[in-house]
mmCIF file of C-alpha atoms and ligand atoms in Angstrom:
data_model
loop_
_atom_site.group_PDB
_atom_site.id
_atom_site.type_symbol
_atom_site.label_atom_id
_atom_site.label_comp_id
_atom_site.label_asym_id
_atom_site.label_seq_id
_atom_site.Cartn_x
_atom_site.Cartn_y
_atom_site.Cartn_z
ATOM 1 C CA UNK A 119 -13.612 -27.369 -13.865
ATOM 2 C CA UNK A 120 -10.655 -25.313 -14.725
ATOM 3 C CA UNK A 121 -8.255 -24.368 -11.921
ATOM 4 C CA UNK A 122 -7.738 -21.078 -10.562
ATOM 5 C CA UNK A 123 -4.737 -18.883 -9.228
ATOM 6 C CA UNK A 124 -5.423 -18.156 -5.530
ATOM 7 C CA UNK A 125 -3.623 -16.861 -2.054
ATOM 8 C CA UNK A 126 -3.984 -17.209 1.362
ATOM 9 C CA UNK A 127 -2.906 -15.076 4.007
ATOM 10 C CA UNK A 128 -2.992 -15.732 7.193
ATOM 11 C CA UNK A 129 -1.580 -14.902 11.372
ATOM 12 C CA UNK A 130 -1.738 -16.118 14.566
ATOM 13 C CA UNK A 131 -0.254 -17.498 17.861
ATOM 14 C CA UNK A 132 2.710 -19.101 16.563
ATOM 15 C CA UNK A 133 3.108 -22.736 17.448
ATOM 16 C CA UNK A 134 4.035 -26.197 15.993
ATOM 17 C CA UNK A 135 1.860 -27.223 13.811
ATOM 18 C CA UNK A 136 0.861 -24.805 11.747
ATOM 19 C CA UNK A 137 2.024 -25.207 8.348
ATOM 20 C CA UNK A 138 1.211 -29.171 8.115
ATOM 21 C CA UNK A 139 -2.297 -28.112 8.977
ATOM 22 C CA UNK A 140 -2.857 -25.206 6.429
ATOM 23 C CA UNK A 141 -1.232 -27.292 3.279
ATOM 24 C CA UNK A 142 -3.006 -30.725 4.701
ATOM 25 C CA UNK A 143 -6.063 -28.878 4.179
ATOM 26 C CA UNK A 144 -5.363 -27.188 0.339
ATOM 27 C CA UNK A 145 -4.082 -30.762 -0.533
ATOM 28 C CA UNK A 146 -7.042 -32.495 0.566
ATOM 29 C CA UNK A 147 -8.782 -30.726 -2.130
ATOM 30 C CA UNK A 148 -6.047 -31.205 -4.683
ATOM 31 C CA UNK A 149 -5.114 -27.499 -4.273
ATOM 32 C CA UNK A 150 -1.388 -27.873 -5.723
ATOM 33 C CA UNK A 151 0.809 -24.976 -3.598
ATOM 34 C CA UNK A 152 3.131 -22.801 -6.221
ATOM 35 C CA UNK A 153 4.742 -20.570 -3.468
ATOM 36 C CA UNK A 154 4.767 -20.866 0.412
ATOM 37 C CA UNK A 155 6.701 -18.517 3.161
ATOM 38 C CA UNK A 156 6.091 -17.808 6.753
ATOM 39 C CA UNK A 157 7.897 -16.362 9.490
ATOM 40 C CA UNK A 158 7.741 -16.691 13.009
ATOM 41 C CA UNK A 159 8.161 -13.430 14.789
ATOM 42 C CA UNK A 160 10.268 -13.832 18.102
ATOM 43 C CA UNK A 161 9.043 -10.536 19.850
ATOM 44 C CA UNK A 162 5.744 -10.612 19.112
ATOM 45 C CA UNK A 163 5.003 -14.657 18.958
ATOM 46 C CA UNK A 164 3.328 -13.943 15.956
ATOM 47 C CA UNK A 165 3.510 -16.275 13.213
ATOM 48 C CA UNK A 166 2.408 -14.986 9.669
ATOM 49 C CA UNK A 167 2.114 -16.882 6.076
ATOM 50 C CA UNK A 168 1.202 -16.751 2.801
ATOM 51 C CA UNK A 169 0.393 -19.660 0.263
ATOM 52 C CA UNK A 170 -0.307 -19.076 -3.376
ATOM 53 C CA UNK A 171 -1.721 -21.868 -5.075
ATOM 54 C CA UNK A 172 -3.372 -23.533 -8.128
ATOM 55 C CA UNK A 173 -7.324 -25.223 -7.697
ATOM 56 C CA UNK A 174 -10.054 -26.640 -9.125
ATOM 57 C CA UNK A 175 -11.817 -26.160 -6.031
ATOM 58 C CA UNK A 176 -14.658 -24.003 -5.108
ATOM 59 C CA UNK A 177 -13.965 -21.144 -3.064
ATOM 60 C CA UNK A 178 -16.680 -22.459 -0.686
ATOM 61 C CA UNK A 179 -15.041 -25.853 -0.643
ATOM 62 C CA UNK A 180 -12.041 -24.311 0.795
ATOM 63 C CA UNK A 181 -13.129 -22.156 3.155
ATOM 64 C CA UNK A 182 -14.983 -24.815 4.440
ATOM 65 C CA UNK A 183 -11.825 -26.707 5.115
ATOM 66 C CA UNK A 184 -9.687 -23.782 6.637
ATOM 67 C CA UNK A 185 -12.454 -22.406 8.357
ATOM 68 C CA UNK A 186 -11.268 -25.682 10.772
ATOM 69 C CA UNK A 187 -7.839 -25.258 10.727
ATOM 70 C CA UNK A 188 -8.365 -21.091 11.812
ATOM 71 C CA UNK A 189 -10.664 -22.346 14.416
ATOM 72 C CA UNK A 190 -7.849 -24.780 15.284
ATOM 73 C CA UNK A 191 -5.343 -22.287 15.203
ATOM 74 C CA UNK A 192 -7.216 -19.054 16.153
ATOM 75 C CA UNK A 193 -6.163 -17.705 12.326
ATOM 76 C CA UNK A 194 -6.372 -14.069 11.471
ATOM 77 C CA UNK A 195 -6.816 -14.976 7.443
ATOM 78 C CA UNK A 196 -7.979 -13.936 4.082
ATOM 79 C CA UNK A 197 -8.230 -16.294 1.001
ATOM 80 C CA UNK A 198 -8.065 -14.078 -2.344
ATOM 81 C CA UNK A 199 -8.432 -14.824 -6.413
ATOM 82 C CA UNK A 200 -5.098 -13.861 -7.499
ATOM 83 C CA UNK A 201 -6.428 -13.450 -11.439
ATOM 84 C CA UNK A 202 -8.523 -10.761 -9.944
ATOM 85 C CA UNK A 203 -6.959 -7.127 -10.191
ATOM 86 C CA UNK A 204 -7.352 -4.807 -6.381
ATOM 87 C CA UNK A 205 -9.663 -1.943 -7.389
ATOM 88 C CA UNK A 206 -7.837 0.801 -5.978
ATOM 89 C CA UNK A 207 -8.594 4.566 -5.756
ATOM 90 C CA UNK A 208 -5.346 6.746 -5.639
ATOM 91 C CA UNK A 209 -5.694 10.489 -4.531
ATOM 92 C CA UNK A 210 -3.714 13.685 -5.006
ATOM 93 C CA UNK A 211 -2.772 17.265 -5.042
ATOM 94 C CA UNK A 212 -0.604 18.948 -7.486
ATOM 95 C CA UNK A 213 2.732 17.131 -7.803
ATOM 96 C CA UNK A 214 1.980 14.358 -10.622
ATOM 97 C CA UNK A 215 5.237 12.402 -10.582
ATOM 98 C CA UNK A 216 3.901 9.279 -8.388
ATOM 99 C CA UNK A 217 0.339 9.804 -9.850
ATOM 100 C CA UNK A 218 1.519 9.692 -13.064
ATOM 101 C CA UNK A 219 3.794 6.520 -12.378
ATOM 102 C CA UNK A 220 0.750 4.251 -11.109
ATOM 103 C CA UNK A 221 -1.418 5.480 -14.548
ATOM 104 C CA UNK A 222 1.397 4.830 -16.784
ATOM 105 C CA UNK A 223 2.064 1.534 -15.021
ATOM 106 C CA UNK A 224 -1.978 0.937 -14.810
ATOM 107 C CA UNK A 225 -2.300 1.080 -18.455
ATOM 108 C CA UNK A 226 0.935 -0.935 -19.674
ATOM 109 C CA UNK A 227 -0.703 -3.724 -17.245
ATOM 110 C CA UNK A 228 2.690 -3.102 -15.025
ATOM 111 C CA UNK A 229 0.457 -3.654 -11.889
ATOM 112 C CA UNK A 230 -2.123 -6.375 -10.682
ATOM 113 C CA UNK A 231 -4.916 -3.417 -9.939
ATOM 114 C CA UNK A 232 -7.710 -1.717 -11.593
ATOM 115 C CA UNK A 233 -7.575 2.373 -10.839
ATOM 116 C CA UNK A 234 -11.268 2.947 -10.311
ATOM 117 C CA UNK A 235 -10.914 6.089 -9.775
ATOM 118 C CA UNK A 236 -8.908 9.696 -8.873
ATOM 119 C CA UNK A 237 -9.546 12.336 -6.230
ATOM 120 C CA UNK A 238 -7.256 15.576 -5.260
ATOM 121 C CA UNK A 239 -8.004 18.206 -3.890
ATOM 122 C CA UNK A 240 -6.756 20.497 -6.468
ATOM 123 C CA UNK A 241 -8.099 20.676 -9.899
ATOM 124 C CA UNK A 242 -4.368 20.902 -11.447
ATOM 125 C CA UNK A 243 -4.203 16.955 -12.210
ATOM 126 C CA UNK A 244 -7.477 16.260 -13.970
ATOM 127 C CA UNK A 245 -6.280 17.054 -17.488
ATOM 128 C CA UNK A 246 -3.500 14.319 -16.770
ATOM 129 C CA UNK A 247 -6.544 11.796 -15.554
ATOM 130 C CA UNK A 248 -8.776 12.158 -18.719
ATOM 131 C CA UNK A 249 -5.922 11.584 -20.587
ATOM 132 C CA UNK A 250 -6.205 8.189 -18.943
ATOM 133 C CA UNK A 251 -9.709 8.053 -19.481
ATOM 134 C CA UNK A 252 -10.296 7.830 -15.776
ATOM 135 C CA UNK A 253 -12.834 9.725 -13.235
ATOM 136 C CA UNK A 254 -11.369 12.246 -11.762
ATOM 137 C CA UNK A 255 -13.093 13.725 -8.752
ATOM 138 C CA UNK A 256 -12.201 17.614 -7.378
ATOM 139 C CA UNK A 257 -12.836 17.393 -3.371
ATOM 140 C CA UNK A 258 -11.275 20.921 -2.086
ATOM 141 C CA UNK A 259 -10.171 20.840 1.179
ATOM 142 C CA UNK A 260 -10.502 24.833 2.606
ATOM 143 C CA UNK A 261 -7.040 25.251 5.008
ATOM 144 C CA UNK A 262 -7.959 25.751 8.747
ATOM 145 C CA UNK A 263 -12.140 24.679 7.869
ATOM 146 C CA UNK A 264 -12.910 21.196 9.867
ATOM 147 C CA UNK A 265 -16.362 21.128 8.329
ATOM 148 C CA UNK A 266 -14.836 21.454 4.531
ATOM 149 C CA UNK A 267 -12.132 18.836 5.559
ATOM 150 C CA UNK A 268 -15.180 16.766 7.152
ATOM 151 C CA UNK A 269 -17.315 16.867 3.990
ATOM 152 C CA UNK A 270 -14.365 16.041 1.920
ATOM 153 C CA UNK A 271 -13.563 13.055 4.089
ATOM 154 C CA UNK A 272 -17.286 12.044 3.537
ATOM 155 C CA UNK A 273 -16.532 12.243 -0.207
ATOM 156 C CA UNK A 274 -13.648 10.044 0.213
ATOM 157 C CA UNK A 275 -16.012 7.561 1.951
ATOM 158 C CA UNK A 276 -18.869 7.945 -0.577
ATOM 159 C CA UNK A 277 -16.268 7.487 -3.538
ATOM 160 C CA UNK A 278 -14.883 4.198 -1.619
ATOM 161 C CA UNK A 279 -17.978 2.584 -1.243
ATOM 162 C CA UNK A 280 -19.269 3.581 -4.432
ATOM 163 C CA UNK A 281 -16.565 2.472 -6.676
ATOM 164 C CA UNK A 282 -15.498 -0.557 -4.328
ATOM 165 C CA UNK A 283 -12.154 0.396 -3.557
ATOM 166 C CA UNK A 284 -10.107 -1.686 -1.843
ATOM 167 C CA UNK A 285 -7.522 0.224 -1.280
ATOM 168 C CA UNK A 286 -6.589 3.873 -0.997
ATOM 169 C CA UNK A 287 -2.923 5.238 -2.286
ATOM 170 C CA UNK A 288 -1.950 8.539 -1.232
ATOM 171 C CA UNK A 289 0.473 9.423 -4.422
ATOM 172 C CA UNK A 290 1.506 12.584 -2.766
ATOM 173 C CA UNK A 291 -2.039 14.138 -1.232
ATOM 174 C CA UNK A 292 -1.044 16.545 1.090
ATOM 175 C CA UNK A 293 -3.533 16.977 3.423
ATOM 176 C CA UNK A 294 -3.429 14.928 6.834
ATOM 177 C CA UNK A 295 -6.590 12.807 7.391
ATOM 178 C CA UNK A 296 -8.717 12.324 10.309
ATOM 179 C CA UNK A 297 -8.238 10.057 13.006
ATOM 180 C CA UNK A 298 -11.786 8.006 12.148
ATOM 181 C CA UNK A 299 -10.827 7.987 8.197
ATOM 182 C CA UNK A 300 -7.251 6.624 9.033
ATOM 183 C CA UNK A 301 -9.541 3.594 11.214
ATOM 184 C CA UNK A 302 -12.508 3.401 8.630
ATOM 185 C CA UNK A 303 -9.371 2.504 6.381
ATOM 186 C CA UNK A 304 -7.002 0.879 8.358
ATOM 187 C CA UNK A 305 -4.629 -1.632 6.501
ATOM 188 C CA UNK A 306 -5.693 -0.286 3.263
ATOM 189 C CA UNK A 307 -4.333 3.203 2.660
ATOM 190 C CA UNK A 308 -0.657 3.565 1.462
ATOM 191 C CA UNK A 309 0.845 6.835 1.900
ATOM 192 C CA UNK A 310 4.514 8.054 0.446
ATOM 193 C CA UNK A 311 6.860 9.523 2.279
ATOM 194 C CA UNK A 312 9.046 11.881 0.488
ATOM 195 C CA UNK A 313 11.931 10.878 3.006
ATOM 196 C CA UNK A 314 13.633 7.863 3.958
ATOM 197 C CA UNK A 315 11.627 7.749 7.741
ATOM 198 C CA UNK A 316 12.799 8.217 10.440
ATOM 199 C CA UNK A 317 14.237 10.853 9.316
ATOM 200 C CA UNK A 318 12.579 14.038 8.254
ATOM 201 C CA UNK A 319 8.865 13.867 8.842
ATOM 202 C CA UNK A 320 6.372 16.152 8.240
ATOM 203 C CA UNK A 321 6.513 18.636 5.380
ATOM 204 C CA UNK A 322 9.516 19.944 3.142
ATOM 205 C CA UNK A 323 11.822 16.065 4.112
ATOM 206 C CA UNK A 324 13.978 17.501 0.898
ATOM 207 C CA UNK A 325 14.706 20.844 2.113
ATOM 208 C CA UNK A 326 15.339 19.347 5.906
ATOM 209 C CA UNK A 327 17.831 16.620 4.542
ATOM 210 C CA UNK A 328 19.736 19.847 2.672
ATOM 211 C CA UNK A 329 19.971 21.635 5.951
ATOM 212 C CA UNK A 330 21.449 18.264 7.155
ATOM 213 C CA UNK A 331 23.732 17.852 4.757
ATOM 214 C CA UNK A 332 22.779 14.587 4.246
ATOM 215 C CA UNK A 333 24.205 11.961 1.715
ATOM 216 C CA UNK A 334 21.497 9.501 0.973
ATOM 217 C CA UNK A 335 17.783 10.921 0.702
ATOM 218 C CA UNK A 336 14.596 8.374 -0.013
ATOM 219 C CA UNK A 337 11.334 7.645 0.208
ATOM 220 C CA UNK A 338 9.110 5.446 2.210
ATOM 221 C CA UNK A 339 5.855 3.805 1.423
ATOM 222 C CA UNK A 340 3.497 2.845 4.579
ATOM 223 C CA UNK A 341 -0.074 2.326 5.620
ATOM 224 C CA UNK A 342 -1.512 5.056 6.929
ATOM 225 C CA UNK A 343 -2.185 5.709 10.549
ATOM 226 C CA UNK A 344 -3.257 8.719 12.798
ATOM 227 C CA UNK A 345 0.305 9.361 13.851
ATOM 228 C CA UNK A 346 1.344 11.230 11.252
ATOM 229 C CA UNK A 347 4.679 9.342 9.229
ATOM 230 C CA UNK A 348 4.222 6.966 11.849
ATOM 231 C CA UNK A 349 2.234 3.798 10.214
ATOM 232 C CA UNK A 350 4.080 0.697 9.235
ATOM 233 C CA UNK A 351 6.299 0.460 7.030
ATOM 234 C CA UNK A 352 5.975 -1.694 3.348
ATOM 235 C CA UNK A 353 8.923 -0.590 0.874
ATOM 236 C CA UNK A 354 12.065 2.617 1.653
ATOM 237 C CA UNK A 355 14.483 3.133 -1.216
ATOM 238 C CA UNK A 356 17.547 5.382 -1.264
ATOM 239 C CA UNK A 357 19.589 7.604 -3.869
ATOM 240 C CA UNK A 358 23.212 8.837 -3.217
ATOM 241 C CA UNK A 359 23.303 12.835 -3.209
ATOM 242 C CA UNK A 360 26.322 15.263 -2.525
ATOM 243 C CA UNK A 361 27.036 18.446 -1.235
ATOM 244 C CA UNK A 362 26.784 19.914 -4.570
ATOM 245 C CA UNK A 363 22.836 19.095 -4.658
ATOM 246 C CA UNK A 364 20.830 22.136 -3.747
ATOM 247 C CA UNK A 365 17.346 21.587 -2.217
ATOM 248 C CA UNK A 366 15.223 21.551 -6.057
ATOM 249 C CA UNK A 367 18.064 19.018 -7.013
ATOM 250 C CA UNK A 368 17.142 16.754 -4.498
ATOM 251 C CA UNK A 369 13.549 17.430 -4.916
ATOM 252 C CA UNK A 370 14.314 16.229 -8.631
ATOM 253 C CA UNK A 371 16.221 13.126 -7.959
ATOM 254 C CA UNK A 372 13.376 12.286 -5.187
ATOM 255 C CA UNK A 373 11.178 12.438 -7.295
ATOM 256 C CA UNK A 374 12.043 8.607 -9.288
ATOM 257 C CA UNK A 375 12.364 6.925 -6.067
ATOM 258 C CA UNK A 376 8.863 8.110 -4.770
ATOM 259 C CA UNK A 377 7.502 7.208 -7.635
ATOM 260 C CA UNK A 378 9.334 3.208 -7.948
ATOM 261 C CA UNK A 379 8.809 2.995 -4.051
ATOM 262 C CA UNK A 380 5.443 3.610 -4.026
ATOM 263 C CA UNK A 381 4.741 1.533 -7.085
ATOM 264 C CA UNK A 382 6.395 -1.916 -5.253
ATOM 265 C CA UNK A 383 4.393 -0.938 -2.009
ATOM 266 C CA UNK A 384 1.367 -1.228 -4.020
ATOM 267 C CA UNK A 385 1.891 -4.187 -6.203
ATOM 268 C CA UNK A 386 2.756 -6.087 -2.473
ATOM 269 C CA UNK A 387 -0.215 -5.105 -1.065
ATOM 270 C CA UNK A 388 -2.401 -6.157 -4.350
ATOM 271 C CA UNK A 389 -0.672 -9.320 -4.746
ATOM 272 C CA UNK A 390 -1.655 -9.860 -0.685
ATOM 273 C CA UNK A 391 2.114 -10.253 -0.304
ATOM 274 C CA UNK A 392 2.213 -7.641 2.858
ATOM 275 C CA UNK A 393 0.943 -8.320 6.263
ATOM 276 C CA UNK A 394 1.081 -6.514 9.653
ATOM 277 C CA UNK A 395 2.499 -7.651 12.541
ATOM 278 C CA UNK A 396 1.926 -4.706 14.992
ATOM 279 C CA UNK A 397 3.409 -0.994 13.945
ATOM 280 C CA UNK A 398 5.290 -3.534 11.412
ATOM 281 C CA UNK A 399 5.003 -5.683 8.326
ATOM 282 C CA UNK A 400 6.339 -9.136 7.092
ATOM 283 C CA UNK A 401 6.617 -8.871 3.192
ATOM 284 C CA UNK A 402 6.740 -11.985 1.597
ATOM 285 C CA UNK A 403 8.371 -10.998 -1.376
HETATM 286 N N1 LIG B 1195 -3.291 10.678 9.089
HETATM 287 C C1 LIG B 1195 -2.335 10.780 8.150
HETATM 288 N N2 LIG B 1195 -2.570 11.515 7.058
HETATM 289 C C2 LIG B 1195 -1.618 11.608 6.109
HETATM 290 C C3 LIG B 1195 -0.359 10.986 6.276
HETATM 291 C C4 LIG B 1195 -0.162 10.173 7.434
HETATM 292 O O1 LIG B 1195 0.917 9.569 7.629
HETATM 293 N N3 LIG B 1195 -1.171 10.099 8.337
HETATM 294 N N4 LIG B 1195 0.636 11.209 5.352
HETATM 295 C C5 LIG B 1195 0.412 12.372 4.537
HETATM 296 C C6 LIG B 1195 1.456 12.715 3.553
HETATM 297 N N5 LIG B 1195 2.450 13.589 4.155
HETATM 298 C C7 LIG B 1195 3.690 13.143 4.282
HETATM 299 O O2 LIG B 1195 4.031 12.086 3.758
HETATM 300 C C8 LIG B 1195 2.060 14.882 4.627
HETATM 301 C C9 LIG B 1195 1.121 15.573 3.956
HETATM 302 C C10 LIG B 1195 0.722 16.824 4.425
HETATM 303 C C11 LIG B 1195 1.244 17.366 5.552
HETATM 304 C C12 LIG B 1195 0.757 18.683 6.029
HETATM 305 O O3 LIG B 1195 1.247 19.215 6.976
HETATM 306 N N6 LIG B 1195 -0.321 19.211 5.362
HETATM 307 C C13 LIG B 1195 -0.951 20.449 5.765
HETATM 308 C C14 LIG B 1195 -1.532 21.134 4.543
HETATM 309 C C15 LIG B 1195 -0.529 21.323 3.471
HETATM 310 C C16 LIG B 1195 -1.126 21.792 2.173
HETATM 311 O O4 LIG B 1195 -2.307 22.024 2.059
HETATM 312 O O5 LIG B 1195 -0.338 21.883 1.238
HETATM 313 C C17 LIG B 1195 -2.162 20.138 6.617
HETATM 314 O O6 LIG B 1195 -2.778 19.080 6.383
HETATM 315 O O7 LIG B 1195 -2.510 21.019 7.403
HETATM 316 C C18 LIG B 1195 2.198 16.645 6.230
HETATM 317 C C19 LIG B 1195 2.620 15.392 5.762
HETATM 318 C C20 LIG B 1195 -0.940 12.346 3.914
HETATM 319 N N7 LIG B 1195 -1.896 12.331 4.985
#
């Protein structure tokens, strides 16, 4: 039987014991460990890990056995193939930069997912798309309409279930979803933040950090929540910038570290490297 790449992730109630118990029970079936890391979260109690590891075993042979250690432990936990690309769906509106990043690195095999498909609601990108030889779905959103933003959320649903999705990137889509969409897809929608958050939320972060006269702009990757900038955090990077740097400058030099941020968020999350621990994340790099 030839042996496959797997990972475990897994939270709970931290306490001693924890660790022996998870690896006692991949070693009892000759699972042989390649990477391990956990940490213990003081203000929350929380205790999160993640094993990667090589086996011959059935996946029904071990969640058998750590289906007694989480009822041991009371584990939160998720055992994944890691030879199997995420299926993700990314969507859009007109800027192409981070869009662009994710097909280019899609294709070169730069990232462990499989883009099943694209939705904006503009038609600008869909040229850039077939190049790809991807789907590319047009779901308008009508400013100020609930019931057009309703039935495009539907869409998004439909197009998530259909394709199997298992996670949605928001590579600069500009519209704010719904409070039930952001919970029918909690912990698997990654938004980018063109700012380095805290600071400047909301719309036109470049423009804001100008009027601030700020000397380091960035960009944040997090899951998406119903507070709007406000879900936890994965991946921020940073770029130097100078008084001589009018807005569209910045808006230029933003643009790369969007794109690379948003890009590292993803591969985490796909390689089940990222998990939450309340409005934050432990990223086992
Ligand atoms: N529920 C959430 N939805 C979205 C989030 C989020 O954090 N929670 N992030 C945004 C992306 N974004 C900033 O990163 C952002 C996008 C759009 C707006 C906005 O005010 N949009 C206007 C419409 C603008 C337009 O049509 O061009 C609006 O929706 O009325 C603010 C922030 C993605 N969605």
């Amino acid at each position: 039987m030839s042996t496959r790449p797997r990972v475990l992730t897994l939270s709970c109630p931290d306490r001693p014991g924890i660790v022996h118990a998870v690896t006692g029970a991949l070693v009892a079936l000759d699972a042989n460990i390649t990477d391990s890391q956990q940490f213990g979260d003081p203000d929350t109690n929380l205790f999160s890990m993640r094993v990667a590891f090589d086996a011959t075993a059935t996946e029904e042979a071990l969640r058998a056995n750590l289906s007694v250690v989480a009822q041991r432990f009371g584990l939160e936990w998720s055992l994944s193939a890691a030879d199997v690309p995420m299926k993700i769906l990314v969507m859009c509106s007109k800027q192409a930069h981070c869009l662009n990043d994710l097909l280019f690195r899609h294709r070169s095999q730069n990232l462990p997912v499989e883009i099943v498909g694209v939705v904006s609601n503009h038609p600008d990108l869909a040229d850039l798309v077939g190049f790809y030889g991807l789907d590319f779905h047009h779901v308008p959103v009508a400013q100020g309409d609930p019931a057009s933003k309703a039935a495009a959320e539907d869409r998004v649903r439909e197009l998530v279930d259909a394709t199997g999705a298992e996670l949605v990137v928001l590579a600069r889509y500009m519209q704010v979803l719904s409070d039930q969409l952001c919970r029918d897809l909690s912990g698997r929608a990654i938004n980018i933040h063109h700012s380095f958050l805290p600071s400047f939320k909301g719309a036109r972060p470049y423009h804001q950090a100008h009027a601030r006269g700020v000397k380091i702009i960035g960009a944040t990757a997090h899951y998406v929540t119903a507070d709007l900038d406000e879900g936890p955090i994965i991946e921020q990077e940073i770029e130097r910038v100078d008084h001589r740097l009018p807005p569209a400058e910045l808006v230029r030099i933003g643009q790369d570290v969007e794109a690379r941020t948003l890009a590292r968020a993803v591969r985490w999350h796909a390689e089940h490297r990222v998990l939450l621990d309340g409005n934050r994340t432990v990223v086992f790099r």
